Short mmCIF file of C-alpha atoms in Angstrom, two decimals:
data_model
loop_
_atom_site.label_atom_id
_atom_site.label_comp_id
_atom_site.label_asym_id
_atom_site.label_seq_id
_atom_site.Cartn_x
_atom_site.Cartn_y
_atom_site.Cartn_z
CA UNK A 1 54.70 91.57 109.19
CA UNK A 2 51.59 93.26 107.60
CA UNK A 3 51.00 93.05 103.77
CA UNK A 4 52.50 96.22 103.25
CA UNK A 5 55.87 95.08 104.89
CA UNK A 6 56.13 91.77 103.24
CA UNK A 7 55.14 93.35 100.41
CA UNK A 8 58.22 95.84 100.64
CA UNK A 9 60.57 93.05 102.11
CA UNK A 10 59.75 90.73 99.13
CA UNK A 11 60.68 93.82 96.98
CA UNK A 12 64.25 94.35 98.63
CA UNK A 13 65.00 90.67 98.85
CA UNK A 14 64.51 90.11 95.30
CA UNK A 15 67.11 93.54 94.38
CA UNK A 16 69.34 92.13 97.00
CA UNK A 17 69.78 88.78 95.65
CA UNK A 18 70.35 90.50 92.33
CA UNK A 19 72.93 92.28 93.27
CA UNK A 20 74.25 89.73 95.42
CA UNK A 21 74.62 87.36 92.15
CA UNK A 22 76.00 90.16 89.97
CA UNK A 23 78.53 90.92 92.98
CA UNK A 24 79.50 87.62 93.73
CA UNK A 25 80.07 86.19 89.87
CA UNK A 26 82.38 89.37 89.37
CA UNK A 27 84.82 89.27 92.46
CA UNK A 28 84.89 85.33 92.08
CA UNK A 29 85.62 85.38 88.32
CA UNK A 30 88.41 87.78 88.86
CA UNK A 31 90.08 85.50 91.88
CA UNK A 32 89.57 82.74 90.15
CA UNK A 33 91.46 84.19 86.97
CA UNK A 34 94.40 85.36 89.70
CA UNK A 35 95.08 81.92 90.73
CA UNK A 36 94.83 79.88 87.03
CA UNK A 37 98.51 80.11 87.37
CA UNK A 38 98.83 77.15 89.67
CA UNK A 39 97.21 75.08 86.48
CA UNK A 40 100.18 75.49 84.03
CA UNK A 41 101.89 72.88 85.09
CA UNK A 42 99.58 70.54 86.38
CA UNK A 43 96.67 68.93 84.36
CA UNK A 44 95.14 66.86 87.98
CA UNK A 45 95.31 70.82 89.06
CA UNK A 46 93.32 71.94 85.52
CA UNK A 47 90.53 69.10 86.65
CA UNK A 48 90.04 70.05 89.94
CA UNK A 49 90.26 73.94 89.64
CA UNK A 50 86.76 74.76 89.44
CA UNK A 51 86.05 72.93 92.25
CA UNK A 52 89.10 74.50 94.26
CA UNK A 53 87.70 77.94 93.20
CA UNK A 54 84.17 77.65 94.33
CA UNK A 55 85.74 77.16 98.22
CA UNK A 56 86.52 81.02 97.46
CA UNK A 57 82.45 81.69 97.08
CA UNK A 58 81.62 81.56 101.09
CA UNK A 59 83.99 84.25 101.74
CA UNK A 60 83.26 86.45 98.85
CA UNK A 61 79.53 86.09 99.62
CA UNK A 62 80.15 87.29 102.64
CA UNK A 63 82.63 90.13 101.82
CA UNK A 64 79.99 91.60 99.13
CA UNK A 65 76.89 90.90 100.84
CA UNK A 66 76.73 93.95 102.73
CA UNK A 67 76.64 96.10 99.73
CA UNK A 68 74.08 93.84 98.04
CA UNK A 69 72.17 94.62 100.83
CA UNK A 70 72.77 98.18 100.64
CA UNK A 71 71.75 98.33 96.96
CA UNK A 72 68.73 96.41 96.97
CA UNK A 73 67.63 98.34 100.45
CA UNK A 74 68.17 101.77 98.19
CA UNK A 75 66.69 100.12 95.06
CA UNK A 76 63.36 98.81 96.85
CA UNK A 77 62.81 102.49 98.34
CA UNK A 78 63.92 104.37 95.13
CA UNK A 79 61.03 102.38 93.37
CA UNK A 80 58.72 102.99 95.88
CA UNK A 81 59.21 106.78 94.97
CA UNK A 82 59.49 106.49 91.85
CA UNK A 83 55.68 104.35 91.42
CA UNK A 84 54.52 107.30 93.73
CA UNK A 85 53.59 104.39 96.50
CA UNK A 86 55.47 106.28 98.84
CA UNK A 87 53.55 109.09 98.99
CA UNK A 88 50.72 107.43 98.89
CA UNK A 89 51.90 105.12 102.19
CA UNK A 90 53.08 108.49 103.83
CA UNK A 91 49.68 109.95 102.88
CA UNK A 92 47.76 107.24 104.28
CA UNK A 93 49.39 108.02 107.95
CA UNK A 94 51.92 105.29 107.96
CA UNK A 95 55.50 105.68 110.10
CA UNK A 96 58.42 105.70 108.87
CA UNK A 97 58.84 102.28 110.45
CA UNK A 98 56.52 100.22 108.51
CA UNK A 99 58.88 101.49 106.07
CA UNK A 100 62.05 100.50 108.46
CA UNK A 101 60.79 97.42 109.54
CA UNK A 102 60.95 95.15 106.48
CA UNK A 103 64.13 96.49 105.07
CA UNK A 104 65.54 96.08 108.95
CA UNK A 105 64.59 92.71 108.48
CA UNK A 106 66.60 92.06 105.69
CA UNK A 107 69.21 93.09 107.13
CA UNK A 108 69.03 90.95 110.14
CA UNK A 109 68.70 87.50 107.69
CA UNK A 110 71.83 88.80 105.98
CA UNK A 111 73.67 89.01 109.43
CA UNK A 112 72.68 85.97 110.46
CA UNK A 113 74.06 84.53 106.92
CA UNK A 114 77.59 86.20 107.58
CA UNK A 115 77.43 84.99 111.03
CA UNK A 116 77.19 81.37 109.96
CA UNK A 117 79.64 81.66 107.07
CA UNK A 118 81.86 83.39 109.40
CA UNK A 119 82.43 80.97 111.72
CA UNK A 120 81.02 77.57 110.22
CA UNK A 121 81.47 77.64 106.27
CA UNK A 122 83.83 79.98 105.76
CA UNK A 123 86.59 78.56 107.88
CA UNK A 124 85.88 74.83 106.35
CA UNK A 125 86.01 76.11 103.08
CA UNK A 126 89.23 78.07 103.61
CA UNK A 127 90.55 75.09 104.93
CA UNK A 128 89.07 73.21 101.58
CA UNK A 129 90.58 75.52 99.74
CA UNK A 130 94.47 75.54 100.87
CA UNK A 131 94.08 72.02 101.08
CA UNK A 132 93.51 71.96 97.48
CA UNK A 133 96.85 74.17 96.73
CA UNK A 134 98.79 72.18 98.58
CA UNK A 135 97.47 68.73 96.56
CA UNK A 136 98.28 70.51 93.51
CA UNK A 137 101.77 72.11 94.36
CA UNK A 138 102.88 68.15 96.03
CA UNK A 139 101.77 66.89 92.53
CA UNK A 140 103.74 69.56 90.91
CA UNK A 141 106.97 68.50 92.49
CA UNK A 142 106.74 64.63 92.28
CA UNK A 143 104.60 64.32 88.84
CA UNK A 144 105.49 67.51 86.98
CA UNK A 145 109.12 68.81 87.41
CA UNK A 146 111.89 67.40 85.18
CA UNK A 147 114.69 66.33 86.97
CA UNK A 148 118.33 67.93 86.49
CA UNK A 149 115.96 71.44 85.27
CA UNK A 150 115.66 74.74 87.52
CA UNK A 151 111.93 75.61 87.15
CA UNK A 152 110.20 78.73 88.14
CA UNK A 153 106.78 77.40 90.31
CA UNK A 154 105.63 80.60 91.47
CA UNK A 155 106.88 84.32 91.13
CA UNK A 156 110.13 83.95 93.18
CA UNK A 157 110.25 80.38 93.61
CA UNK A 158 112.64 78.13 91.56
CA UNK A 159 112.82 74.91 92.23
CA UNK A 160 115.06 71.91 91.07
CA UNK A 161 114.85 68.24 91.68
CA UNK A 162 116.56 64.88 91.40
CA UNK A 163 114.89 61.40 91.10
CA UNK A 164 111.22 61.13 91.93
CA UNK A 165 110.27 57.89 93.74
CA UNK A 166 106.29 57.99 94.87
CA UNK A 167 106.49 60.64 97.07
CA UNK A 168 110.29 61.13 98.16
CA UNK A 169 112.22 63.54 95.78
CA UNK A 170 116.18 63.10 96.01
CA UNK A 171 118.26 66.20 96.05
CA UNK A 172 115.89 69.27 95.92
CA UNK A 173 116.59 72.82 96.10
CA UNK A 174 114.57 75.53 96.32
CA UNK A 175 115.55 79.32 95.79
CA UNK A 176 113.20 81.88 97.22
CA UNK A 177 113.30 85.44 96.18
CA UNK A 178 110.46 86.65 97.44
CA UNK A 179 111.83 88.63 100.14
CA UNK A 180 113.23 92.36 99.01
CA UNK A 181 115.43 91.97 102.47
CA UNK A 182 116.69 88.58 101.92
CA UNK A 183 117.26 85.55 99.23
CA UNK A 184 116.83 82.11 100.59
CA UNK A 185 118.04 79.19 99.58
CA UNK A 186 117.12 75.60 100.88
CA UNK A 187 119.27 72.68 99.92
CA UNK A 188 117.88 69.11 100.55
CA UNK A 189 119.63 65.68 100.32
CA UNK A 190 116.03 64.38 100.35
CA UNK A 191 112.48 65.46 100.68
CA UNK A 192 109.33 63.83 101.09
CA UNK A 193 105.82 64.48 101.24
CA UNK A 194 103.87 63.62 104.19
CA UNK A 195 100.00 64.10 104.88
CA UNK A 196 99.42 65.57 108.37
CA UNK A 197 95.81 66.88 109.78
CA UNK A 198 94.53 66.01 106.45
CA UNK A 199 96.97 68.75 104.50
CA UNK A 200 99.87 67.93 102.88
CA UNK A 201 103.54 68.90 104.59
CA UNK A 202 106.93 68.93 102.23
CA UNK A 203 109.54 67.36 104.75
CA UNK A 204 113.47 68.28 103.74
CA UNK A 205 115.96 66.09 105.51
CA UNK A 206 119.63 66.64 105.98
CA UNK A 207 120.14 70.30 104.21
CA UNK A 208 121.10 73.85 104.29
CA UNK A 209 119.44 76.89 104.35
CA UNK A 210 121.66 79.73 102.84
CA UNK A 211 120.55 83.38 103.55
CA UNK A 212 121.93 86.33 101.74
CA UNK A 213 120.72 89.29 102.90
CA UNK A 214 120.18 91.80 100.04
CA UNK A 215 121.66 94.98 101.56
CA UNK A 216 125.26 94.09 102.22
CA UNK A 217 125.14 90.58 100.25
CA UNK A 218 126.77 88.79 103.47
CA UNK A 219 125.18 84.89 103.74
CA UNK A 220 124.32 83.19 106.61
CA UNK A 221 124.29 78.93 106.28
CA UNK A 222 121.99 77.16 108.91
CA UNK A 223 122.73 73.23 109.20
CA UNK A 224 119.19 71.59 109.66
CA UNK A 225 118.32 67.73 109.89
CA UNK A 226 114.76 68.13 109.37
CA UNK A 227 112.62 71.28 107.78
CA UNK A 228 108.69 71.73 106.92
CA UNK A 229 107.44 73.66 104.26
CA UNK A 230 103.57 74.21 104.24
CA UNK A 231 102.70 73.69 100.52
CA UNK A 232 100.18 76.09 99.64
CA UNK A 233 102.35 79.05 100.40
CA UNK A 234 106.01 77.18 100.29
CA UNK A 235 106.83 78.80 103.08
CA UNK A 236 108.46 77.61 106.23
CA UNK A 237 106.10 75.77 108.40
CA UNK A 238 106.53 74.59 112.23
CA UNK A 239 104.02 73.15 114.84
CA UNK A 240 101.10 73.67 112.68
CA UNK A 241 101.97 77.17 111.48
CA UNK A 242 100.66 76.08 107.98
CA UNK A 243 97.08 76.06 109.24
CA UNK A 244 96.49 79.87 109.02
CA UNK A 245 93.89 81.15 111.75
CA UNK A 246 91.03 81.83 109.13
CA UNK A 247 90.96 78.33 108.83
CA UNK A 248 90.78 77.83 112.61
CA UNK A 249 87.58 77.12 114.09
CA UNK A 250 86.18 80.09 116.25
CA UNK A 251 86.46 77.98 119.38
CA UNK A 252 90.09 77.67 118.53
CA UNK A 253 90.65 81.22 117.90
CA UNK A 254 89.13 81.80 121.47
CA UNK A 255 90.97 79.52 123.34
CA UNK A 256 94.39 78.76 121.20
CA UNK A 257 96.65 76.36 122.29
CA UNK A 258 99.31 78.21 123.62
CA UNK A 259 101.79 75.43 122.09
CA UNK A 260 100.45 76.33 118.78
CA UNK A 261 103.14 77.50 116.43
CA UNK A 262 101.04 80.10 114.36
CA UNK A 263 99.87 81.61 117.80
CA UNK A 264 103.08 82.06 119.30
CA UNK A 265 104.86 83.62 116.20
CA UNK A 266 101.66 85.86 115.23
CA UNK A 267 99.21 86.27 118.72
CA UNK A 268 97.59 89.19 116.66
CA UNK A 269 96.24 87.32 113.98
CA UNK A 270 94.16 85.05 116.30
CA UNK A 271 93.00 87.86 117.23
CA UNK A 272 92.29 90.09 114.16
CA UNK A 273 90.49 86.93 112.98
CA UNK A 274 88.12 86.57 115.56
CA UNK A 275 87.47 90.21 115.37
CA UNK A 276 86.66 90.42 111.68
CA UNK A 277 83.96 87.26 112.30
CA UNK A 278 82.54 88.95 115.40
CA UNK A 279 81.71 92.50 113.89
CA UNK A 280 81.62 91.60 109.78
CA UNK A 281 77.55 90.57 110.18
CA UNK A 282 77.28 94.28 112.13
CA UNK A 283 77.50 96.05 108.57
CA UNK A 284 74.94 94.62 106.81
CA UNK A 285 72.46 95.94 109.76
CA UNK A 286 74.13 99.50 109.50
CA UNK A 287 74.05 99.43 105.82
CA UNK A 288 70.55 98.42 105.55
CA UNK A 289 69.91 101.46 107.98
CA UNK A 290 71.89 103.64 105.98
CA UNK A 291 70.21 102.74 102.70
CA UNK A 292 66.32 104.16 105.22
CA UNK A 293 68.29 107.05 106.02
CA UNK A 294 69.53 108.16 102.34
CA UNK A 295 66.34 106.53 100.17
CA UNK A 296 63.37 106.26 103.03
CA UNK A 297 62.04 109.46 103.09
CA UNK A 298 59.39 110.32 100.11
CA UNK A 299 60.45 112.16 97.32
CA UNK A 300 58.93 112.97 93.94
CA UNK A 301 59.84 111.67 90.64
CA UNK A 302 61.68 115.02 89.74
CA UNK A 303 64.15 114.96 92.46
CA UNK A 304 65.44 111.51 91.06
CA UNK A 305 66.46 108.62 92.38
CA UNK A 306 70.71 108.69 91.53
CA UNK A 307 71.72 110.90 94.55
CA UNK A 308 70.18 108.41 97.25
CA UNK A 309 72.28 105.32 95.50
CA UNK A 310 75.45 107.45 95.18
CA UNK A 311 75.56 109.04 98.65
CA UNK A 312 74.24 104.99 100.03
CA UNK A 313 77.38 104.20 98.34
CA UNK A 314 80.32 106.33 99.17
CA UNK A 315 78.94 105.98 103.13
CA UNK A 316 78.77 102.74 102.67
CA UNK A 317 82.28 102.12 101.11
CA UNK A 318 83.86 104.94 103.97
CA UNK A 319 82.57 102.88 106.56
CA UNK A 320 83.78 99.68 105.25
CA UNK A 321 87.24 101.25 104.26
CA UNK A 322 87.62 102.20 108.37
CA UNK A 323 86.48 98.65 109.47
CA UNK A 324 89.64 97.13 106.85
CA UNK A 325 91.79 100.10 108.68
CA UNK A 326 91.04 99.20 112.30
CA UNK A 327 91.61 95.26 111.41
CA UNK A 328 94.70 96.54 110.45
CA UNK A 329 95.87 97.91 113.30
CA UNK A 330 94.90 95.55 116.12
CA UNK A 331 98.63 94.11 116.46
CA UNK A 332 99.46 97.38 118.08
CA UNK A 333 97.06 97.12 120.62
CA UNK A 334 93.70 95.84 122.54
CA UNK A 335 92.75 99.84 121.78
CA UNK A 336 92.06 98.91 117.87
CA UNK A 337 89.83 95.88 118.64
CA UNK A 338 87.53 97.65 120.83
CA UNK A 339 87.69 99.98 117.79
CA UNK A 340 86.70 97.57 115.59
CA UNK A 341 83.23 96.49 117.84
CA UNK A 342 82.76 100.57 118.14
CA UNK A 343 82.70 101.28 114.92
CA UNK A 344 79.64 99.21 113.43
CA UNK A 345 77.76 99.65 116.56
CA UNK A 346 78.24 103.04 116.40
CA UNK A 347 77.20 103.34 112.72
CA UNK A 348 74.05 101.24 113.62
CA UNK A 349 73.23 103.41 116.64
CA UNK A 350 73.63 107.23 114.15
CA UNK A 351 71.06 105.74 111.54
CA UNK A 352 68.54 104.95 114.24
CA UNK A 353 68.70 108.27 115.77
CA UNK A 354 68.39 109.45 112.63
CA UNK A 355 65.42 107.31 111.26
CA UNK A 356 63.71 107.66 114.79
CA UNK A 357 63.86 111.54 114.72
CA UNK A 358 63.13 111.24 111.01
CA UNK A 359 65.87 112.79 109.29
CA UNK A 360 65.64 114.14 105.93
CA UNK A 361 69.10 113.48 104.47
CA UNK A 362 67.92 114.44 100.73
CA UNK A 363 66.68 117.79 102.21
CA UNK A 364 70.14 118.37 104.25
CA UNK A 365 71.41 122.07 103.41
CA UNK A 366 75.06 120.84 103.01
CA UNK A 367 74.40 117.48 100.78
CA UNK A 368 71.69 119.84 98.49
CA UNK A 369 74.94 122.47 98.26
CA UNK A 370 77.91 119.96 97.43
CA UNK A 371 75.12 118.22 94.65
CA UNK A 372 74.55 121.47 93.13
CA UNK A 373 77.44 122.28 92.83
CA UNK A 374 78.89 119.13 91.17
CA UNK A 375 76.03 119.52 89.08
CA UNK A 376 76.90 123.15 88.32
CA UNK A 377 80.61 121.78 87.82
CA UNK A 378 79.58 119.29 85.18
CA UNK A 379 76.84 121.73 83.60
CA UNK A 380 80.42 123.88 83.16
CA UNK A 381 82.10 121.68 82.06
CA UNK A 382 80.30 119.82 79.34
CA UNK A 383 79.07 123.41 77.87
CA UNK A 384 82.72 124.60 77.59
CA UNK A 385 83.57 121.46 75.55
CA UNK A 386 80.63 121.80 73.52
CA UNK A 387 81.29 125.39 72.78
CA UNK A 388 84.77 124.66 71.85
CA UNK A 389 83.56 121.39 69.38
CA UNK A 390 80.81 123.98 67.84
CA UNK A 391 83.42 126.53 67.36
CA UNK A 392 86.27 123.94 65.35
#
């Protein structure tokens, strides 16, 4: 890079990692809030909670850093315009690309950052994370329910125990009503709590599971010996179901076991998985070419520097908002994951045309139109409500 570029790189970086910090401390303090409920009843789950919620951190990173990119991409040019060094780089004969080059740069460290969180931290931390629920909810049933007393654990779980001996609860029963189609209850003569692929398992032995189904109220008893419930979610778990795929390594998720209980219930999520770690680092390149393509061009301090940030934005969050759409819709077919590739690349490949041919999005007829006339709208506004204060 020349001076200019790492001059203009070291300009982006530093609004990215603002925004990235901002970003971040928001959408973790809000899940962290969403999930203090599994502290109310446990005080070894009030000492470990912090640490529990900082496993949530890769992932957020990850799902924000795109638009931190975005914004500190639109930031570093809007500043450039707005210190008139823009005009003065476009005066001295400089492309567009010493302008693209840097802020393409960015972009490419922030892929490679998703990529590795992706597929190395993320799924370990997942893992970390889930692991940590499931300590907490085993501690909840053999340290913290009251024997003889039907407790509510969760929204729609109730749960009721007997004696408590180390790990082995006598007599438990557990009503789930989280189903609108279906109640389920689970009685146990005994249950234990076993530690398998270092995760805790909840083991019933010699029980029933009554299911009343909610539209006609008729209940169906199934006699079972033995039944696993994956603690984190206390949901039914068999052959290693518990272990959701985004805590599967990548190689797994390419080449599942095809004994593998998860995988033979839910194929599609194997696959939705792999698909969101394969194209999520393909935004933050697109983004970062979108944020050239609304902010690059020069502009003078008049025109301002709010339309670039709010038209970076809304593409930004469209383009996102299809990419959580096609995920969506892979189980119905190979046709959405190819989707899923298409889209990015396809995003990535529009912004270069446009940079290369040097597209002047601020001067675009239609965008100028629609901005004058929200501007006309609000101007309308405002005065009419004025008017009508002046006149009371």
């Amino acid at each position: 890079m020349t001076i200019l570029e790492r001059y203009i790189f070291k300009r982006a970086f530093v609004y990215a990692a603002s925004s990235l910090t901002s970003l971040v401390l928001i959408v973790w303090i809000v899940q962290a809030l969403s999930r203090i409920d599994v502290v109310k009843t446990s005080a070894s789950a009030a000492s470990n909670i912090f640490w529990i919620a900082l496993m949530l951190l890769p992932d957020l990173f990850a799902g924000v850093l795109p638009f931190a990119l975005l914004i500190g991409a639109i930031q570093a040019l809007n500043s450039l315009n707005s210190d008139s060094e823009r005009a003065v780089i476009s005066a001295a004969g400089a492309s567009q690309a010493v302008i693209a080059r840097p802020i393409v740069a960015l972009g490419l460290l922030g892929g490679l950052i998703m990529l590795l969180i992706g597929n190395v931290v993320g799924p370990a931390s997942m893992s970390a994370f889930q692991n940590g629920i499931r300590s907490i909810n085993a501690d909840m049933i053999t340290l913290f329910l009251k024997p003889g007393r039907f407790e509510q654990v969760q929204d729609g779980i109730v749960i009721s125990i007997g004696d408590v001996n180390g790990a082995t609860v006598e007599s438990l029963v557990i009503a789930d009503t989280r189903d609108p189609a279906s109640d389920l209850t689970y009685f146990a003569r005994e249950a234990k709590i076993i530690d398998e692929d270092a995760s805790s398992l909840l083991l019933l032995f010699d029980g029933q599971l009554h299911r009343r189904n909610t539209a006609d109220n008729s209940v169906s008893v199934i006699q079972f010996q033995t039944y696993a419930f994956d603690l984190a979610a206390l949901r039914p778990a068999t052959d290693n179901s518990w272990v959701r795929a985004s805590e599967r390594s990548t190689a797994a998720l390419i080449w599942p076991d095809p004994n593998d209980g998860l995988y033979q219930e839910r194929p599609h999520s194997f696959t939705e998985e792999l698909t969101d770690r394969m194209t999520n680092w393909l935004f933050a390149i697109a983004f970062v070419l979108w944020a050239i393509v609304v902010a690059g061009q020069p502009s003078t301090n008049r025109q301002g520097t709010g339309p670039a940030m709010t038209v970076g934005l809304c593409g930004g969050l469209v383009l996102k908002a299809a990419g959580f759409v096609t995920l969506s819709q892979i189980e119905q077919g190979v046709f959405w994951v190819v989707i899923s590739y298409l889209l990015p690349l396809a995003a990535i490949v529009l912004n270069s045309v446009l940079i290369w041919r040097n597209f002047d999005l601020a001067g675009w007829a239609p965008l100028q139109q629609a901005t004058t006339a929200l501007q006309d709208g609000y101007a309308a506004l405002f005065g009419r409500r004025r008017a009508a204060g002046a006149a009371r």
